[in-house]
C-alpha cells in the first residue's frame, strides 16, 4: 500500500483510491451521495483531506455489514465536518444499528427456511406461495395468474386473463 508523506495534507482521488482500496468511481459515488467531500483546485481536480481516509474506511465497514448508504450518510452528518469517526463513534452507531441488523437476519432466516417450500411449489400455486404471498395475504382477493397480473400493474404477461 503506497504511503503518503505526513507533510501532504490533501490527497488526489488516485491517492485516496490507492490508500483506501476503494475504486475511483466508488469515491466519486460516495461524494455524490454526501458521504465524503473534496475541494476543487484551480484546474478543477478533486483534493481530499487526509481524514477522508478514515471516513471511507467507516463507509466501507458499514456497507460490509449491510448498512444502507442513506443511514451511513445520516450517521456521518451527526459528526462535525472536520472530525473523523472515532472508535467511540463506531461503537455508538453500531449499537444503534444492531437491532436493524437483527431484524434483517430474522427475515433472511425466514426466507432461507421457506426456500425449500418454494422449490417444491414451482410457483404453480401462487395463492399459497410463502415467498410471493407470505401468510396468504392475497388469498382472499385473487389467486394464480390473476394475482401476478395485479402485482405487475396489469400489464404484460398474465394480464390477458383479467376480467
mmCIF file with all atom_site columns, C-alpha atoms in Angstrom:
data_model
loop_
_atom_site.group_PDB
_atom_site.id
_atom_site.type_symbol
_atom_site.label_atom_id
_atom_site.label_alt_id
_atom_site.label_comp_id
_atom_site.label_asym_id
_atom_site.label_entity_id
_atom_site.label_seq_id
_atom_site.pdbx_PDB_ins_code
_atom_site.Cartn_x
_atom_site.Cartn_y
_atom_site.Cartn_z
_atom_site.occupancy
_atom_site.B_iso_or_equiv
_atom_site.pdbx_formal_charge
_atom_site.auth_seq_id
_atom_site.auth_comp_id
_atom_site.auth_asym_id
_atom_site.auth_atom_id
_atom_site.pdbx_PDB_model_num
ATOM 1   C CA . UNK A 1 1   ? 0.000   0.000   0.000   1.00 0.00 ? 1   UNK A CA 1
ATOM 2   C CA . UNK A 1 2   ? 1.550   3.329   -1.006  1.00 0.00 ? 2   UNK A CA 1
ATOM 3   C CA . UNK A 1 3   ? 2.471   5.576   1.882   1.00 0.00 ? 3   UNK A CA 1
ATOM 4   C CA . UNK A 1 4   ? 1.549   9.261   1.814   1.00 0.00 ? 4   UNK A CA 1
ATOM 5   C CA . UNK A 1 5   ? 4.147   11.513  3.482   1.00 0.00 ? 5   UNK A CA 1
ATOM 6   C CA . UNK A 1 6   ? 2.833   13.246  6.627   1.00 0.00 ? 6   UNK A CA 1
ATOM 7   C CA . UNK A 1 7   ? 3.574   16.675  5.137   1.00 0.00 ? 7   UNK A CA 1
ATOM 8   C CA . UNK A 1 8   ? 0.923   16.078  2.460   1.00 0.00 ? 8   UNK A CA 1
ATOM 9   C CA . UNK A 1 9   ? -2.399  17.205  3.888   1.00 0.00 ? 9   UNK A CA 1
ATOM 10  C CA . UNK A 1 10  ? -4.515  16.683  0.799   1.00 0.00 ? 10  UNK A CA 1
ATOM 11  C CA . UNK A 1 11  ? -4.860  13.614  -1.391  1.00 0.00 ? 11  UNK A CA 1
ATOM 12  C CA . UNK A 1 12  ? -5.722  13.260  -5.041  1.00 0.00 ? 12  UNK A CA 1
ATOM 13  C CA . UNK A 1 13  ? -8.543  10.895  -5.922  1.00 0.00 ? 13  UNK A CA 1
ATOM 14  C CA . UNK A 1 14  ? -5.926  8.391   -7.134  1.00 0.00 ? 14  UNK A CA 1
ATOM 15  C CA . UNK A 1 15  ? -4.013  8.557   -3.841  1.00 0.00 ? 15  UNK A CA 1
ATOM 16  C CA . UNK A 1 16  ? -7.236  8.190   -1.858  1.00 0.00 ? 16  UNK A CA 1
ATOM 17  C CA . UNK A 1 17  ? -8.221  5.217   -4.002  1.00 0.00 ? 17  UNK A CA 1
ATOM 18  C CA . UNK A 1 18  ? -4.835  3.534   -3.600  1.00 0.00 ? 18  UNK A CA 1
ATOM 19  C CA . UNK A 1 19  ? -4.773  4.021   0.164   1.00 0.00 ? 19  UNK A CA 1
ATOM 20  C CA . UNK A 1 20  ? -8.415  3.179   0.871   1.00 0.00 ? 20  UNK A CA 1
ATOM 21  C CA . UNK A 1 21  ? -8.821  0.305   -1.565  1.00 0.00 ? 21  UNK A CA 1
ATOM 22  C CA . UNK A 1 22  ? -11.980 1.925   -2.950  1.00 0.00 ? 22  UNK A CA 1
ATOM 23  C CA . UNK A 1 23  ? -12.234 2.390   -6.704  1.00 0.00 ? 23  UNK A CA 1
ATOM 24  C CA . UNK A 1 24  ? -12.104 5.946   -8.020  1.00 0.00 ? 24  UNK A CA 1
ATOM 25  C CA . UNK A 1 25  ? -15.667 5.504   -9.295  1.00 0.00 ? 25  UNK A CA 1
ATOM 26  C CA . UNK A 1 26  ? -16.767 4.461   -5.789  1.00 0.00 ? 26  UNK A CA 1
ATOM 27  C CA . UNK A 1 27  ? -15.151 7.585   -4.314  1.00 0.00 ? 27  UNK A CA 1
ATOM 28  C CA . UNK A 1 28  ? -16.966 9.769   -6.851  1.00 0.00 ? 28  UNK A CA 1
ATOM 29  C CA . UNK A 1 29  ? -20.183 7.945   -5.975  1.00 0.00 ? 29  UNK A CA 1
ATOM 30  C CA . UNK A 1 30  ? -19.601 8.443   -2.223  1.00 0.00 ? 30  UNK A CA 1
ATOM 31  C CA . UNK A 1 31  ? -19.041 12.120  -2.875  1.00 0.00 ? 31  UNK A CA 1
ATOM 32  C CA . UNK A 1 32  ? -22.222 12.405  -4.946  1.00 0.00 ? 32  UNK A CA 1
ATOM 33  C CA . UNK A 1 33  ? -24.128 10.835  -2.033  1.00 0.00 ? 33  UNK A CA 1
ATOM 34  C CA . UNK A 1 34  ? -22.654 13.253  0.509   1.00 0.00 ? 34  UNK A CA 1
ATOM 35  C CA . UNK A 1 35  ? -20.550 10.662  2.342   1.00 0.00 ? 35  UNK A CA 1
ATOM 36  C CA . UNK A 1 36  ? -17.238 12.387  1.656   1.00 0.00 ? 36  UNK A CA 1
ATOM 37  C CA . UNK A 1 37  ? -16.314 15.791  0.296   1.00 0.00 ? 37  UNK A CA 1
ATOM 38  C CA . UNK A 1 38  ? -13.484 17.396  -1.624  1.00 0.00 ? 38  UNK A CA 1
ATOM 39  C CA . UNK A 1 39  ? -12.367 20.783  -2.725  1.00 0.00 ? 39  UNK A CA 1
ATOM 40  C CA . UNK A 1 40  ? -11.546 21.627  -6.330  1.00 0.00 ? 40  UNK A CA 1
ATOM 41  C CA . UNK A 1 41  ? -8.214  23.012  -7.451  1.00 0.00 ? 41  UNK A CA 1
ATOM 42  C CA . UNK A 1 42  ? -7.945  25.813  -9.996  1.00 0.00 ? 42  UNK A CA 1
ATOM 43  C CA . UNK A 1 43  ? -7.595  23.021  -12.588 1.00 0.00 ? 43  UNK A CA 1
ATOM 44  C CA . UNK A 1 44  ? -10.892 21.507  -11.315 1.00 0.00 ? 44  UNK A CA 1
ATOM 45  C CA . UNK A 1 45  ? -9.182  18.474  -9.766  1.00 0.00 ? 45  UNK A CA 1
ATOM 46  C CA . UNK A 1 46  ? -10.537 16.957  -6.571  1.00 0.00 ? 46  UNK A CA 1
ATOM 47  C CA . UNK A 1 47  ? -8.487  17.196  -3.381  1.00 0.00 ? 47  UNK A CA 1
ATOM 48  C CA . UNK A 1 48  ? -9.436  15.292  -0.235  1.00 0.00 ? 48  UNK A CA 1
ATOM 49  C CA . UNK A 1 49  ? -8.226  15.980  3.282   1.00 0.00 ? 49  UNK A CA 1
ATOM 50  C CA . UNK A 1 50  ? -6.361  13.101  4.962   1.00 0.00 ? 50  UNK A CA 1
ATOM 51  C CA . UNK A 1 51  ? -9.276  12.436  7.324   1.00 0.00 ? 51  UNK A CA 1
ATOM 52  C CA . UNK A 1 52  ? -11.275 11.295  4.285   1.00 0.00 ? 52  UNK A CA 1
ATOM 53  C CA . UNK A 1 53  ? -9.315  8.030   4.502   1.00 0.00 ? 53  UNK A CA 1
ATOM 54  C CA . UNK A 1 54  ? -10.985 7.252   7.814   1.00 0.00 ? 54  UNK A CA 1
ATOM 55  C CA . UNK A 1 55  ? -14.395 8.314   6.504   1.00 0.00 ? 55  UNK A CA 1
ATOM 56  C CA . UNK A 1 56  ? -14.024 5.966   3.538   1.00 0.00 ? 56  UNK A CA 1
ATOM 57  C CA . UNK A 1 57  ? -12.960 3.144   5.878   1.00 0.00 ? 57  UNK A CA 1
ATOM 58  C CA . UNK A 1 58  ? -16.021 3.897   8.031   1.00 0.00 ? 58  UNK A CA 1
ATOM 59  C CA . UNK A 1 59  ? -18.340 3.816   4.992   1.00 0.00 ? 59  UNK A CA 1
ATOM 60  C CA . UNK A 1 60  ? -16.871 0.574   3.662   1.00 0.00 ? 60  UNK A CA 1
ATOM 61  C CA . UNK A 1 61  ? -17.060 -1.155  7.066   1.00 0.00 ? 61  UNK A CA 1
ATOM 62  C CA . UNK A 1 62  ? -20.691 -0.103  7.483   1.00 0.00 ? 62  UNK A CA 1
ATOM 63  C CA . UNK A 1 63  ? -21.500 -1.292  3.953   1.00 0.00 ? 63  UNK A CA 1
ATOM 64  C CA . UNK A 1 64  ? -19.902 -4.685  4.642   1.00 0.00 ? 64  UNK A CA 1
ATOM 65  C CA . UNK A 1 65  ? -22.354 -5.285  7.482   1.00 0.00 ? 65  UNK A CA 1
ATOM 66  C CA . UNK A 1 66  ? -25.282 -4.245  5.284   1.00 0.00 ? 66  UNK A CA 1
ATOM 67  C CA . UNK A 1 67  ? -25.987 -0.700  6.449   1.00 0.00 ? 67  UNK A CA 1
ATOM 68  C CA . UNK A 1 68  ? -27.674 1.328   3.666   1.00 0.00 ? 68  UNK A CA 1
ATOM 69  C CA . UNK A 1 69  ? -25.759 4.351   2.357   1.00 0.00 ? 69  UNK A CA 1
ATOM 70  C CA . UNK A 1 70  ? -28.523 6.737   3.424   1.00 0.00 ? 70  UNK A CA 1
ATOM 71  C CA . UNK A 1 71  ? -28.179 5.513   7.015   1.00 0.00 ? 71  UNK A CA 1
ATOM 72  C CA . UNK A 1 72  ? -24.391 5.868   6.831   1.00 0.00 ? 72  UNK A CA 1
ATOM 73  C CA . UNK A 1 73  ? -24.751 9.411   5.464   1.00 0.00 ? 73  UNK A CA 1
ATOM 74  C CA . UNK A 1 74  ? -27.092 10.325  8.326   1.00 0.00 ? 74  UNK A CA 1
ATOM 75  C CA . UNK A 1 75  ? -24.605 8.926   10.837  1.00 0.00 ? 75  UNK A CA 1
ATOM 76  C CA . UNK A 1 76  ? -21.715 10.884  9.319   1.00 0.00 ? 76  UNK A CA 1
ATOM 77  C CA . UNK A 1 77  ? -23.844 14.043  9.257   1.00 0.00 ? 77  UNK A CA 1
ATOM 78  C CA . UNK A 1 78  ? -24.003 13.870  13.065  1.00 0.00 ? 78  UNK A CA 1
ATOM 79  C CA . UNK A 1 79  ? -20.218 14.273  13.232  1.00 0.00 ? 79  UNK A CA 1
ATOM 80  C CA . UNK A 1 80  ? -18.503 17.650  12.974  1.00 0.00 ? 80  UNK A CA 1
ATOM 81  C CA . UNK A 1 81  ? -17.345 18.169  9.362   1.00 0.00 ? 81  UNK A CA 1
ATOM 82  C CA . UNK A 1 82  ? -13.637 18.196  10.093  1.00 0.00 ? 82  UNK A CA 1
ATOM 83  C CA . UNK A 1 83  ? -13.608 15.303  12.563  1.00 0.00 ? 83  UNK A CA 1
ATOM 84  C CA . UNK A 1 84  ? -13.095 11.720  11.516  1.00 0.00 ? 84  UNK A CA 1
ATOM 85  C CA . UNK A 1 85  ? -15.208 8.937   13.017  1.00 0.00 ? 85  UNK A CA 1
ATOM 86  C CA . UNK A 1 86  ? -13.571 7.538   16.139  1.00 0.00 ? 86  UNK A CA 1
ATOM 87  C CA . UNK A 1 87  ? -13.740 4.144   17.792  1.00 0.00 ? 87  UNK A CA 1
ATOM 88  C CA . UNK A 1 88  ? -16.371 5.586   20.150  1.00 0.00 ? 88  UNK A CA 1
ATOM 89  C CA . UNK A 1 89  ? -18.425 6.858   17.188  1.00 0.00 ? 89  UNK A CA 1
ATOM 90  C CA . UNK A 1 90  ? -18.341 3.396   15.626  1.00 0.00 ? 90  UNK A CA 1
ATOM 91  C CA . UNK A 1 91  ? -19.315 1.736   18.922  1.00 0.00 ? 91  UNK A CA 1
ATOM 92  C CA . UNK A 1 92  ? -22.267 4.101   19.415  1.00 0.00 ? 92  UNK A CA 1
ATOM 93  C CA . UNK A 1 93  ? -23.513 3.767   15.849  1.00 0.00 ? 93  UNK A CA 1
ATOM 94  C CA . UNK A 1 94  ? -23.007 0.019   15.616  1.00 0.00 ? 94  UNK A CA 1
ATOM 95  C CA . UNK A 1 95  ? -25.046 -0.435  18.780  1.00 0.00 ? 95  UNK A CA 1
ATOM 96  C CA . UNK A 1 96  ? -27.866 1.612   17.227  1.00 0.00 ? 96  UNK A CA 1
ATOM 97  C CA . UNK A 1 97  ? -27.660 -0.456  14.018  1.00 0.00 ? 97  UNK A CA 1
ATOM 98  C CA . UNK A 1 98  ? -27.691 -3.784  15.863  1.00 0.00 ? 98  UNK A CA 1
ATOM 99  C CA . UNK A 1 99  ? -31.495 -4.078  16.085  1.00 0.00 ? 99  UNK A CA 1
ATOM 100 C CA . UNK A 1 100 ? -31.868 -3.273  12.382  1.00 0.00 ? 100 UNK A CA 1
ATOM 101 C CA . UNK A 1 101 ? -29.336 -5.977  11.511  1.00 0.00 ? 101 UNK A CA 1
ATOM 102 C CA . UNK A 1 102 ? -31.007 -8.455  13.868  1.00 0.00 ? 102 UNK A CA 1
ATOM 103 C CA . UNK A 1 103 ? -34.320 -7.873  12.076  1.00 0.00 ? 103 UNK A CA 1
ATOM 104 C CA . UNK A 1 104 ? -32.692 -8.428  8.675   1.00 0.00 ? 104 UNK A CA 1
ATOM 105 C CA . UNK A 1 105 ? -31.092 -11.634 9.924   1.00 0.00 ? 105 UNK A CA 1
ATOM 106 C CA . UNK A 1 106 ? -34.507 -12.818 11.105  1.00 0.00 ? 106 UNK A CA 1
ATOM 107 C CA . UNK A 1 107 ? -36.008 -12.048 7.687   1.00 0.00 ? 107 UNK A CA 1
ATOM 108 C CA . UNK A 1 108 ? -33.185 -13.840 5.879   1.00 0.00 ? 108 UNK A CA 1
ATOM 109 C CA . UNK A 1 109 ? -33.586 -16.881 8.128   1.00 0.00 ? 109 UNK A CA 1
ATOM 110 C CA . UNK A 1 110 ? -37.319 -16.983 7.289   1.00 0.00 ? 110 UNK A CA 1
ATOM 111 C CA . UNK A 1 111 ? -36.516 -16.660 3.595   1.00 0.00 ? 111 UNK A CA 1
ATOM 112 C CA . UNK A 1 112 ? -33.968 -19.486 3.802   1.00 0.00 ? 112 UNK A CA 1
ATOM 113 C CA . UNK A 1 113 ? -36.395 -21.701 5.715   1.00 0.00 ? 113 UNK A CA 1
ATOM 114 C CA . UNK A 1 114 ? -39.134 -21.154 3.125   1.00 0.00 ? 114 UNK A CA 1
ATOM 115 C CA . UNK A 1 115 ? -36.882 -21.568 0.109   1.00 0.00 ? 115 UNK A CA 1
ATOM 116 C CA . UNK A 1 116 ? -37.311 -25.347 0.155   1.00 0.00 ? 116 UNK A CA 1
ATOM 117 C CA . UNK A 1 117 ? -41.101 -24.881 0.101   1.00 0.00 ? 117 UNK A CA 1
ATOM 118 C CA . UNK A 1 118 ? -40.745 -22.610 -2.926  1.00 0.00 ? 118 UNK A CA 1
ATOM 119 C CA . UNK A 1 119 ? -38.640 -25.117 -4.837  1.00 0.00 ? 119 UNK A CA 1
ATOM 120 C CA . UNK A 1 120 ? -41.314 -27.752 -4.231  1.00 0.00 ? 120 UNK A CA 1
ATOM 121 C CA . UNK A 1 121 ? -44.108 -25.419 -5.334  1.00 0.00 ? 121 UNK A CA 1
ATOM 122 C CA . UNK A 1 122 ? -42.580 -24.396 -8.666  1.00 0.00 ? 122 UNK A CA 1
ATOM 123 C CA . UNK A 1 123 ? -44.691 -21.229 -8.479  1.00 0.00 ? 123 UNK A CA 1
ATOM 124 C CA . UNK A 1 124 ? -47.714 -23.134 -9.712  1.00 0.00 ? 124 UNK A CA 1
ATOM 125 C CA . UNK A 1 125 ? -49.675 -22.247 -6.600  1.00 0.00 ? 125 UNK A CA 1
ATOM 126 C CA . UNK A 1 126 ? -49.076 -18.545 -6.123  1.00 0.00 ? 126 UNK A CA 1
ATOM 127 C CA . UNK A 1 127 ? -52.105 -18.368 -3.880  1.00 0.00 ? 127 UNK A CA 1
ATOM 128 C CA . UNK A 1 128 ? -50.190 -20.272 -1.196  1.00 0.00 ? 128 UNK A CA 1
ATOM 129 C CA . UNK A 1 129 ? -46.553 -19.421 -2.058  1.00 0.00 ? 129 UNK A CA 1
ATOM 130 C CA . UNK A 1 130 ? -44.705 -18.394 1.112   1.00 0.00 ? 130 UNK A CA 1
ATOM 131 C CA . UNK A 1 131 ? -42.359 -16.133 -0.855  1.00 0.00 ? 131 UNK A CA 1
ATOM 132 C CA . UNK A 1 132 ? -44.741 -14.416 -3.301  1.00 0.00 ? 132 UNK A CA 1
ATOM 133 C CA . UNK A 1 133 ? -47.681 -14.374 -0.920  1.00 0.00 ? 133 UNK A CA 1
ATOM 134 C CA . UNK A 1 134 ? -46.468 -14.606 2.701   1.00 0.00 ? 134 UNK A CA 1
ATOM 135 C CA . UNK A 1 135 ? -49.187 -15.579 5.170   1.00 0.00 ? 135 UNK A CA 1
ATOM 136 C CA . UNK A 1 136 ? -51.611 -15.795 2.207   1.00 0.00 ? 136 UNK A CA 1
ATOM 137 C CA . UNK A 1 137 ? -52.354 -12.057 2.408   1.00 0.00 ? 137 UNK A CA 1
ATOM 138 C CA . UNK A 1 138 ? -53.661 -12.039 -1.177  1.00 0.00 ? 138 UNK A CA 1
ATOM 139 C CA . UNK A 1 139 ? -55.606 -15.297 -0.923  1.00 0.00 ? 139 UNK A CA 1
ATOM 140 C CA . UNK A 1 140 ? -58.930 -13.656 -0.137  1.00 0.00 ? 140 UNK A CA 1
ATOM 141 C CA . UNK A 1 141 ? -58.807 -11.354 -3.182  1.00 0.00 ? 141 UNK A CA 1
ATOM 142 C CA . UNK A 1 142 ? -57.165 -13.183 -6.085  1.00 0.00 ? 142 UNK A CA 1
ATOM 143 C CA . UNK A 1 143 ? -55.169 -16.297 -6.905  1.00 0.00 ? 143 UNK A CA 1
ATOM 144 C CA . UNK A 1 144 ? -52.728 -17.591 -9.525  1.00 0.00 ? 144 UNK A CA 1
ATOM 145 C CA . UNK A 1 145 ? -52.000 -15.570 -12.652 1.00 0.00 ? 145 UNK A CA 1
ATOM 146 C CA . UNK A 1 146 ? -54.625 -13.015 -11.735 1.00 0.00 ? 146 UNK A CA 1
ATOM 147 C CA . UNK A 1 147 ? -52.575 -12.257 -8.641  1.00 0.00 ? 147 UNK A CA 1
ATOM 148 C CA . UNK A 1 148 ? -49.439 -11.861 -10.780 1.00 0.00 ? 148 UNK A CA 1
ATOM 149 C CA . UNK A 1 149 ? -51.225 -9.515  -13.177 1.00 0.00 ? 149 UNK A CA 1
ATOM 150 C CA . UNK A 1 150 ? -52.361 -7.283  -10.322 1.00 0.00 ? 150 UNK A CA 1
ATOM 151 C CA . UNK A 1 151 ? -48.903 -7.200  -8.753  1.00 0.00 ? 151 UNK A CA 1
ATOM 152 C CA . UNK A 1 152 ? -47.362 -6.278  -12.112 1.00 0.00 ? 152 UNK A CA 1
ATOM 153 C CA . UNK A 1 153 ? -49.746 -3.368  -12.645 1.00 0.00 ? 153 UNK A CA 1
ATOM 154 C CA . UNK A 1 154 ? -51.988 -5.270  -15.055 1.00 0.00 ? 154 UNK A CA 1
ATOM 155 C CA . UNK A 1 155 ? -49.524 -5.082  -17.978 1.00 0.00 ? 155 UNK A CA 1
ATOM 156 C CA . UNK A 1 156 ? -47.536 -7.729  -19.784 1.00 0.00 ? 156 UNK A CA 1
ATOM 157 C CA . UNK A 1 157 ? -47.822 -11.486 -19.349 1.00 0.00 ? 157 UNK A CA 1
ATOM 158 C CA . UNK A 1 158 ? -50.814 -12.701 -17.436 1.00 0.00 ? 158 UNK A CA 1
ATOM 159 C CA . UNK A 1 159 ? -52.829 -9.504  -17.898 1.00 0.00 ? 159 UNK A CA 1
ATOM 160 C CA . UNK A 1 160 ? -54.955 -11.007 -20.640 1.00 0.00 ? 160 UNK A CA 1
ATOM 161 C CA . UNK A 1 161 ? -56.729 -13.164 -18.061 1.00 0.00 ? 161 UNK A CA 1
ATOM 162 C CA . UNK A 1 162 ? -58.076 -10.170 -16.134 1.00 0.00 ? 162 UNK A CA 1
ATOM 163 C CA . UNK A 1 163 ? -61.803 -9.601  -16.387 1.00 0.00 ? 163 UNK A CA 1
#
